[in-house]
PDB file of C-alpha atoms in Angstrom:
ATOM      1  CA  MET A   1     100.230 101.193 189.428  1.00  0.00           C
ATOM      2  CA  LYS A   2     100.150 101.475 193.198  1.00  0.00           C
ATOM      3  CA  THR A   3     103.179 101.983 195.333  1.00  0.00           C
ATOM      4  CA  ASN A   4     103.785  99.191 197.704  1.00  0.00           C
ATOM      5  CA  ALA A   5     104.677 100.337 201.188  1.00  0.00           C
ATOM      6  CA  ALA A   6     106.179  96.859 201.856  1.00  0.00           C
ATOM      7  CA  ASN A   7     109.190  97.520 199.546  1.00  0.00           C
ATOM      8  CA  PRO A   8     112.305  98.951 201.173  1.00  0.00           C
ATOM      9  CA  ASN A   9     112.217 102.531 199.845  1.00  0.00           C
ATOM     10  CA  ASP A  10     108.506 102.692 198.985  1.00  0.00           C
ATOM     11  CA  LEU A  11     109.390 102.602 195.310  1.00  0.00           C
ATOM     12  CA  ARG A  12     106.985 102.007 192.495  1.00  0.00           C
ATOM     13  CA  VAL A  13     106.370  98.232 192.130  1.00  0.00           C
ATOM     14  CA  ILE A  14     107.110  96.574 188.807  1.00  0.00           C
ATOM     15  CA  LYS A  15     105.009  93.479 188.276  1.00  0.00           C
ATOM     16  CA  THR A  16     105.878  90.456 186.225  1.00  0.00           C
ATOM     17  CA  ALA A  17     103.607  88.562 183.782  1.00  0.00           C
ATOM     18  CA  ARG A  18     104.494  84.998 183.095  1.00  0.00           C
ATOM     19  CA  THR A  19     102.116  83.945 180.339  1.00  0.00           C
ATOM     20  CA  GLU A  20     101.229  85.256 176.867  1.00  0.00           C
ATOM     21  CA  GLU A  21      97.684  86.091 178.011  1.00  0.00           C
ATOM     22  CA  ALA A  22      98.916  88.039 180.974  1.00  0.00           C
ATOM     23  CA  ILE A  23     101.442  89.967 179.049  1.00  0.00           C
ATOM     24  CA  ASN A  24      98.980  90.887 176.294  1.00  0.00           C
ATOM     25  CA  GLN A  25      96.369  91.875 178.829  1.00  0.00           C
ATOM     26  CA  ALA A  26      98.891  94.159 180.465  1.00  0.00           C
ATOM     27  CA  ALA A  27      99.741  95.666 177.027  1.00  0.00           C
ATOM     28  CA  LYS A  28      96.111  96.423 176.462  1.00  0.00           C
ATOM     29  CA  GLU A  29      96.043  98.162 179.869  1.00  0.00           C
ATOM     30  CA  GLY A  30      98.810 100.406 178.819  1.00  0.00           C
ATOM     31  CA  PHE A  31     101.971  98.755 180.181  1.00  0.00           C
ATOM     32  CA  ARG A  32     104.956  98.152 177.945  1.00  0.00           C
ATOM     33  CA  PRO A  33     105.951  94.529 178.498  1.00  0.00           C
ATOM     34  CA  LEU A  34     109.770  94.113 178.716  1.00  0.00           C
ATOM     35  CA  VAL A  35     110.032  90.491 177.589  1.00  0.00           C
ATOM     36  CA  LYS A  36     112.853  88.371 178.925  1.00  0.00           C
ATOM     37  CA  PRO A  37     113.708  84.706 178.582  1.00  0.00           C
ATOM     38  CA  VAL A  38     113.329  82.572 181.672  1.00  0.00           C
ATOM     39  CA  LYS A  39     116.763  80.900 182.015  1.00  0.00           C
ATOM     40  CA  PRO A  40     117.301  78.541 184.908  1.00  0.00           C
ATOM     41  CA  SER A  41     120.735  79.272 186.415  1.00  0.00           C
ATOM     42  CA  LYS A  42     123.023  76.405 187.341  1.00  0.00           C
ATOM     43  CA  LYS A  43     123.841  78.409 190.355  1.00  0.00           C
ATOM     44  CA  ILE A  44     120.419  77.751 191.871  1.00  0.00           C
ATOM     45  CA  HIS A  45     119.932  74.249 193.051  1.00  0.00           C
ATOM     46  CA  SER A  46     118.376  72.123 195.810  1.00  0.00           C
ATOM     47  CA  LYS A  47     118.801  68.507 196.646  1.00  0.00           C
ATOM     48  CA  PHE A  48     116.651  65.579 197.664  1.00  0.00           C
ATOM     49  CA  CYS A  49     116.750  61.968 198.187  1.00  0.00           C
ATOM     50  CA  ILE A  50     113.879  59.432 198.368  1.00  0.00           C
ATOM     51  CA  TRP A  51     113.312  56.677 200.873  1.00  0.00           C
ATOM     52  CA  GLN A  52     110.433  54.132 200.415  1.00  0.00           C
ATOM     53  CA  ASN A  53     108.764  51.956 202.953  1.00  0.00           C
ATOM     54  CA  GLN A  54     109.081  48.380 201.585  1.00  0.00           C
ATOM     55  CA  THR A  55     105.808  47.314 203.197  1.00  0.00           C
ATOM     56  CA  THR A  56     103.398  50.299 202.561  1.00  0.00           C
ATOM     57  CA  GLY A  57     105.058  51.735 199.504  1.00  0.00           C
ATOM     58  CA  GLU A  58     104.916  55.228 201.044  1.00  0.00           C
ATOM     59  CA  ILE A  59     107.865  57.437 200.317  1.00  0.00           C
ATOM     60  CA  GLU A  60     109.799  60.064 202.343  1.00  0.00           C
ATOM     61  CA  VAL A  61     111.474  62.910 200.697  1.00  0.00           C
ATOM     62  CA  LEU A  62     114.495  64.260 202.520  1.00  0.00           C
ATOM     63  CA  SER A  63     116.246  67.547 201.755  1.00  0.00           C
ATOM     64  CA  ASP A  64     118.460  67.956 204.811  1.00  0.00           C
ATOM     65  CA  TYR A  65     121.585  65.898 205.589  1.00  0.00           C
ATOM     66  CA  ARG A  66     120.896  66.308 209.240  1.00  0.00           C
ATOM     67  CA  ILE A  67     117.862  63.985 209.072  1.00  0.00           C
ATOM     68  CA  ASN A  68     119.060  60.531 209.783  1.00  0.00           C
ATOM     69  CA  PRO A  69     118.436  57.773 207.329  1.00  0.00           C
ATOM     70  CA  LEU A  70     115.252  55.936 208.142  1.00  0.00           C
ATOM     71  CA  ASP A  71     115.396  52.776 210.199  1.00  0.00           C
ATOM     72  CA  GLY A  72     113.405  49.570 209.737  1.00  0.00           C
ATOM     73  CA  ASP A  73     111.516  48.829 206.585  1.00  0.00           C
ATOM     74  CA  TRP A  74     112.742  51.873 204.705  1.00  0.00           C
ATOM     75  CA  LYS A  75     115.037  51.625 201.718  1.00  0.00           C
ATOM     76  CA  GLN A  76     116.730  54.554 199.884  1.00  0.00           C
ATOM     77  CA  MET A  77     115.447  54.489 196.378  1.00  0.00           C
ATOM     78  CA  ILE A  78     117.050  57.679 195.063  1.00  0.00           C
ATOM     79  CA  ASP A  79     120.373  58.948 196.382  1.00  0.00           C
ATOM     80  CA  TRP A  80     121.042  62.588 197.057  1.00  0.00           C
ATOM     81  CA  THR A  81     120.330  64.449 193.784  1.00  0.00           C
ATOM     82  CA  GLU A  82     120.585  68.094 192.902  1.00  0.00           C
ATOM     83  CA  TYR A  83     117.856  69.829 190.866  1.00  0.00           C
ATOM     84  CA  TYR A  84     116.530  73.166 189.828  1.00  0.00           C
ATOM     85  CA  PRO A  85     113.678  73.754 192.249  1.00  0.00           C
ATOM     86  CA  HIS A  86     111.479  76.118 190.249  1.00  0.00           C
ATOM     87  CA  ASN A  87     108.934  75.479 187.596  1.00  0.00           C
ATOM     88  CA  PHE A  88     107.701  78.519 185.767  1.00  0.00           C
ATOM     89  CA  PRO A  89     104.687  78.402 183.508  1.00  0.00           C
ATOM     90  CA  MET A  90     106.483  79.504 180.325  1.00  0.00           C
ATOM     91  CA  PRO A  91     110.203  79.951 179.270  1.00  0.00           C
ATOM     92  CA  PHE A  92     109.549  83.689 178.941  1.00  0.00           C
ATOM     93  CA  ALA A  93     108.084  86.406 181.111  1.00  0.00           C
ATOM     94  CA  ALA A  94     107.819  90.246 181.024  1.00  0.00           C
ATOM     95  CA  TYR A  95     108.289  93.034 183.313  1.00  0.00           C
ATOM     96  CA  LEU A  96     105.304  95.301 183.062  1.00  0.00           C
ATOM     97  CA  ILE A  97     106.799  98.798 182.520  1.00  0.00           C
ATOM     98  CA  PRO A  98     104.363 101.643 183.255  1.00  0.00           C
ATOM     99  CA  ALA A  99     103.860 104.130 180.443  1.00  0.00           C
ATOM    100  CA  ASP A 100     104.905 107.137 182.533  1.00  0.00           C
ATOM    101  CA  ILE A 101     108.229 105.775 183.805  1.00  0.00           C
ATOM    102  CA  SER A 102     111.192 107.988 183.323  1.00  0.00           C
ATOM    103  CA  ALA A 103     114.817 106.963 182.648  1.00  0.00           C
ATOM    104  CA  GLY A 104     116.645 106.756 185.920  1.00  0.00           C
ATOM    105  CA  GLU A 105     113.658 105.931 188.067  1.00  0.00           C
ATOM    106  CA  ARG A 106     114.326 103.434 190.781  1.00  0.00           C
ATOM    107  CA  VAL A 107     111.710 100.710 191.094  1.00  0.00           C
ATOM    108  CA  TYR A 108     111.009  97.606 193.082  1.00  0.00           C
ATOM    109  CA  VAL A 109     110.705  94.396 191.091  1.00  0.00           C
ATOM    110  CA  LYS A 110     108.455  92.027 193.082  1.00  0.00           C
ATOM    111  CA  ASP A 111     108.982  88.935 191.025  1.00  0.00           C
ATOM    112  CA  LEU A 112     112.334  88.685 189.359  1.00  0.00           C
ATOM    113  CA  ILE A 113     112.593  86.926 186.043  1.00  0.00           C
ATOM    114  CA  GLU A 114     116.357  86.488 186.289  1.00  0.00           C
ATOM    115  CA  ASP A 115     117.977  84.071 188.725  1.00  0.00           C
ATOM    116  CA  PHE A 116     120.077  85.604 191.462  1.00  0.00           C
ATOM    117  CA  ILE A 117     121.230  83.926 194.666  1.00  0.00           C
ATOM    118  CA  GLY A 118     119.303  85.206 197.655  1.00  0.00           C
ATOM    119  CA  MET A 119     120.521  82.785 200.266  1.00  0.00           C
ATOM    120  CA  SER A 120     123.094  79.958 200.388  1.00  0.00           C
ATOM    121  CA  TRP A 121     123.108  76.992 202.736  1.00  0.00           C
ATOM    122  CA  ASN A 122     126.244  75.275 204.039  1.00  0.00           C
ATOM    123  CA  GLN A 123     124.848  71.993 202.654  1.00  0.00           C
ATOM    124  CA  GLY A 124     125.326  73.362 199.193  1.00  0.00           C
ATOM    125  CA  ASP A 125     121.812  74.413 198.338  1.00  0.00           C
ATOM    126  CA  THR A 126     121.293  77.875 196.924  1.00  0.00           C
ATOM    127  CA  PHE A 127     118.045  79.812 196.976  1.00  0.00           C
ATOM    128  CA  ARG A 128     116.630  82.155 194.461  1.00  0.00           C
ATOM    129  CA  LEU A 129     116.135  85.859 195.259  1.00  0.00           C
ATOM    130  CA  GLU A 130     112.496  86.723 194.768  1.00  0.00           C
ATOM    131  CA  SER A 131     112.559  90.539 194.719  1.00  0.00           C
ATOM    132  CA  CYS A 132     115.037  93.357 194.217  1.00  0.00           C
ATOM    133  CA  GLU A 133     115.336  96.994 193.378  1.00  0.00           C
ATOM    134  CA  ALA A 134     116.196  98.054 189.865  1.00  0.00           C
ATOM    135  CA  VAL A 135     116.667 101.138 187.757  1.00  0.00           C
ATOM    136  CA  TRP A 136     114.909 101.805 184.477  1.00  0.00           C
ATOM    137  CA  ASP A 137     117.544 103.067 182.053  1.00  0.00           C
ATOM    138  CA  GLY A 138     115.060 104.055 179.280  1.00  0.00           C
ATOM    139  CA  SER A 139     115.097 100.770 177.580  1.00  0.00           C
ATOM    140  CA  ASP A 140     115.892  98.097 180.137  1.00  0.00           C
ATOM    141  CA  LEU A 141     115.663  97.420 183.839  1.00  0.00           C
ATOM    142  CA  LYS A 142     118.997  97.231 185.501  1.00  0.00           C
ATOM    143  CA  ILE A 143     118.655  94.931 188.458  1.00  0.00           C
ATOM    144  CA  ASP A 144     120.496  96.289 191.449  1.00  0.00           C
ATOM    145  CA  TYR A 145     121.639  93.050 192.823  1.00  0.00           C
ATOM    146  CA  LYS A 146     124.095  93.063 195.651  1.00  0.00           C
ATOM    147  CA  PRO A 147     125.271  89.538 196.486  1.00  0.00           C
ATOM    148  CA  ALA A 148     125.285  88.953 200.194  1.00  0.00           C
ATOM    149  CA  LYS A 149     128.241  86.924 201.366  1.00  0.00           C
ATOM    150  CA  ASN A 150     127.561  83.898 203.467  1.00  0.00           C
ATOM    151  CA  GLN A 151     123.813  84.680 203.660  1.00  0.00           C
ATOM    152  CA  ILE A 152     122.393  81.858 205.627  1.00  0.00           C
ATOM    153  CA  SER A 153     119.887  83.659 207.808  1.00  0.00           C
ATOM    154  CA  MET A 154     116.584  85.150 207.048  1.00  0.00           C
ATOM    155  CA  VAL A 155     114.426  87.703 208.791  1.00  0.00           C
ATOM    156  CA  GLY A 156     110.884  88.225 208.119  1.00  0.00           C
TER     157      GLY A 156
ATOM    158  CA  MET B   1     110.808  73.092 213.400  1.00  0.00           C
ATOM    159  CA  LYS B   2     110.941  73.025 209.597  1.00  0.00           C
ATOM    160  CA  PHE B   3     111.690  75.740 207.118  1.00  0.00           C
ATOM    161  CA  ASN B   4     111.049  75.793 203.368  1.00  0.00           C
ATOM    162  CA  PRO B   5     113.402  78.347 201.811  1.00  0.00           C
ATOM    163  CA  HIS B   6     111.531  78.088 198.465  1.00  0.00           C
ATOM    164  CA  THR B   7     108.276  79.360 200.029  1.00  0.00           C
ATOM    165  CA  ASN B   8     109.753  80.847 203.225  1.00  0.00           C
ATOM    166  CA  HIS B   9     107.216  79.019 205.319  1.00  0.00           C
ATOM    167  CA  LEU B  10     108.275  78.151 208.832  1.00  0.00           C
ATOM    168  CA  PHE B  11     106.421  75.096 210.369  1.00  0.00           C
ATOM    169  CA  THR B  12     106.276  73.072 213.515  1.00  0.00           C
ATOM    170  CA  ASP B  13     107.597  69.463 213.110  1.00  0.00           C
ATOM    171  CA  ASP B  14     103.965  68.304 212.957  1.00  0.00           C
ATOM    172  CA  GLY B  15     103.108  70.689 210.149  1.00  0.00           C
ATOM    173  CA  ARG B  16     101.498  73.630 211.827  1.00  0.00           C
ATOM    174  CA  LEU B  17     102.354  76.942 210.145  1.00  0.00           C
ATOM    175  CA  ILE B  18     104.219  79.377 212.379  1.00  0.00           C
ATOM    176  CA  LYS B  19     104.807  82.104 209.756  1.00  0.00           C
ATOM    177  CA  ARG B  20     105.632  82.802 206.235  1.00  0.00           C
ATOM    178  CA  LEU B  21     108.842  84.939 206.466  1.00  0.00           C
ATOM    179  CA  HIS B  22     108.910  87.950 204.166  1.00  0.00           C
ATOM    180  CA  CYS B  23     111.140  90.907 204.528  1.00  0.00           C
ATOM    181  CA  PRO B  24     112.101  92.882 201.521  1.00  0.00           C
ATOM    182  CA  PHE B  25     115.037  94.512 203.292  1.00  0.00           C
ATOM    183  CA  ARG B  26     117.296  91.464 203.357  1.00  0.00           C
ATOM    184  CA  LEU B  27     118.287  92.416 206.869  1.00  0.00           C
ATOM    185  CA  ASP B  28     121.484  91.171 208.371  1.00  0.00           C
ATOM    186  CA  TRP B  29     120.742  89.838 211.936  1.00  0.00           C
ATOM    187  CA  SER B  30     124.188  90.941 213.037  1.00  0.00           C
ATOM    188  CA  LYS B  31     123.430  94.575 212.227  1.00  0.00           C
ATOM    189  CA  LEU B  32     120.109  94.720 214.097  1.00  0.00           C
ATOM    190  CA  GLY B  33     120.000  96.696 217.336  1.00  0.00           C
ATOM    191  CA  PRO B  34     120.456  94.686 220.568  1.00  0.00           C
ATOM    192  CA  ARG B  35     117.785  94.245 223.206  1.00  0.00           C
ATOM    193  CA  ASP B  36     117.873  93.230 226.807  1.00  0.00           C
ATOM    194  CA  ASP B  37     116.615  89.873 225.662  1.00  0.00           C
ATOM    195  CA  PRO B  38     119.526  88.230 223.709  1.00  0.00           C
ATOM    196  CA  SER B  39     117.015  86.171 221.707  1.00  0.00           C
ATOM    197  CA  ALA B  40     115.519  89.287 220.107  1.00  0.00           C
ATOM    198  CA  ARG B  41     116.803  92.382 218.307  1.00  0.00           C
ATOM    199  CA  ASN B  42     115.322  95.628 217.051  1.00  0.00           C
ATOM    200  CA  CYS B  43     114.598  96.351 213.425  1.00  0.00           C
ATOM    201  CA  HIS B  44     115.591  99.994 212.833  1.00  0.00           C
ATOM    202  CA  ILE B  45     113.355 100.142 209.735  1.00  0.00           C
ATOM    203  CA  CYS B  46     110.022  98.827 210.878  1.00  0.00           C
ATOM    204  CA  GLN B  47     110.597  99.257 214.630  1.00  0.00           C
ATOM    205  CA  HIS B  48     109.586  95.627 215.061  1.00  0.00           C
ATOM    206  CA  THR B  49     111.206  93.148 217.495  1.00  0.00           C
ATOM    207  CA  VAL B  50     112.812  90.339 215.576  1.00  0.00           C
ATOM    208  CA  THR B  51     112.934  87.074 217.578  1.00  0.00           C
ATOM    209  CA  ASP B  52     115.573  84.421 217.026  1.00  0.00           C
ATOM    210  CA  THR B  53     113.846  81.141 216.414  1.00  0.00           C
ATOM    211  CA  ALA B  54     116.910  79.289 217.355  1.00  0.00           C
ATOM    212  CA  GLN B  55     116.308  80.272 220.908  1.00  0.00           C
ATOM    213  CA  ARG B  56     112.640  79.555 221.181  1.00  0.00           C
ATOM    214  CA  THR B  57     110.532  76.424 221.120  1.00  0.00           C
ATOM    215  CA  GLU B  58     107.743  75.816 218.627  1.00  0.00           C
ATOM    216  CA  ASP B  59     105.119  76.392 221.214  1.00  0.00           C
ATOM    217  CA  GLU B  60     106.714  79.713 222.228  1.00  0.00           C
ATOM    218  CA  LEU B  61     106.798  80.857 218.571  1.00  0.00           C
ATOM    219  CA  LEU B  62     103.256  79.719 217.924  1.00  0.00           C
ATOM    220  CA  ALA B  63     102.109  81.764 221.062  1.00  0.00           C
ATOM    221  CA  LEU B  64     104.157  84.766 219.945  1.00  0.00           C
ATOM    222  CA  MET B  65     102.583  84.747 216.427  1.00  0.00           C
ATOM    223  CA  SER B  66      99.129  84.245 217.891  1.00  0.00           C
ATOM    224  CA  ALA B  67      99.509  87.271 220.133  1.00  0.00           C
ATOM    225  CA  ASN B  68     101.173  89.319 217.408  1.00  0.00           C
ATOM    226  CA  PRO B  69     100.724  88.075 213.822  1.00  0.00           C
ATOM    227  CA  LYS B  70     103.075  90.884 212.525  1.00  0.00           C
ATOM    228  CA  ALA B  71     105.960  89.767 214.781  1.00  0.00           C
ATOM    229  CA  CYS B  72     109.132  89.214 212.798  1.00  0.00           C
ATOM    230  CA  LEU B  73     111.338  86.172 213.160  1.00  0.00           C
ATOM    231  CA  LYS B  74     114.830  85.209 212.281  1.00  0.00           C
ATOM    232  CA  VAL B  75     115.756  81.805 210.898  1.00  0.00           C
ATOM    233  CA  ASP B  76     119.333  80.558 210.350  1.00  0.00           C
ATOM    234  CA  LEU B  77     119.480  77.615 207.958  1.00  0.00           C
ATOM    235  CA  SER B  78     121.971  75.921 210.133  1.00  0.00           C
ATOM    236  CA  GLN B  79     120.440  76.297 213.592  1.00  0.00           C
ATOM    237  CA  ASP B  80     120.146  73.120 215.608  1.00  0.00           C
ATOM    238  CA  ASN B  81     116.367  73.110 216.166  1.00  0.00           C
ATOM    239  CA  LEU B  82     115.621  73.434 212.433  1.00  0.00           C
ATOM    240  CA  THR B  83     115.598  71.184 209.424  1.00  0.00           C
ATOM    241  CA  LEU B  84     114.935  72.205 205.871  1.00  0.00           C
ATOM    242  CA  THR B  85     112.202  70.809 203.742  1.00  0.00           C
ATOM    243  CA  TYR B  86     111.004  71.503 200.307  1.00  0.00           C
ATOM    244  CA  GLN B  87     107.796  69.668 200.442  1.00  0.00           C
ATOM    245  CA  ARG B  88     105.422  72.323 201.914  1.00  0.00           C
TER     246      ARG B  88
END
């Protein structure tokens, strides 16, 4: 597996497979799939409300309280509602562990299976952390998640 | 300007893509080095200039990204010239 220069400390990148086919293909290629359940966290949530034009039938989906309710022929059909905003193909996934990894090796997990909060918004929405460093302890990946307090800005 | 925190895409209000933000360092804007221009700071890791989108117009950001596609941007979810959307 190639090292990805885009990750913070130029660590070896651990990929994630999210279907049975992808996991088994990786196993055939020599990886050890570390299978995990995909468990949506109640801490991760977004919100929406739906307005519908009573003449045309078109809808408008709002996600930000700062957008004013629509005037005129628009009617709110669904009030502000929280939801889990991700839809993964299967309720399981696997980190693809290289055969030559050693206990204690620090790696970069590009596509986290677990839910961690990456960013929070003052309107209550919380956003999922996509990638994180981790340490292979010989049998499991220990995700090195450091929660950021009041993380409301993003650089990139 | 619109931002989708699920995809990290930053758009103009009329739907033109400005940039997909991606930085694995989870940088804290307040800890980036200052520049003469208060709307930008220095990234000590990549040596890139990071521009604060709160202090630029959409047209300025489009021009910036056109001139330098690797330019880095900073978005604050609560800034006045931004709304969040989950539709794009």
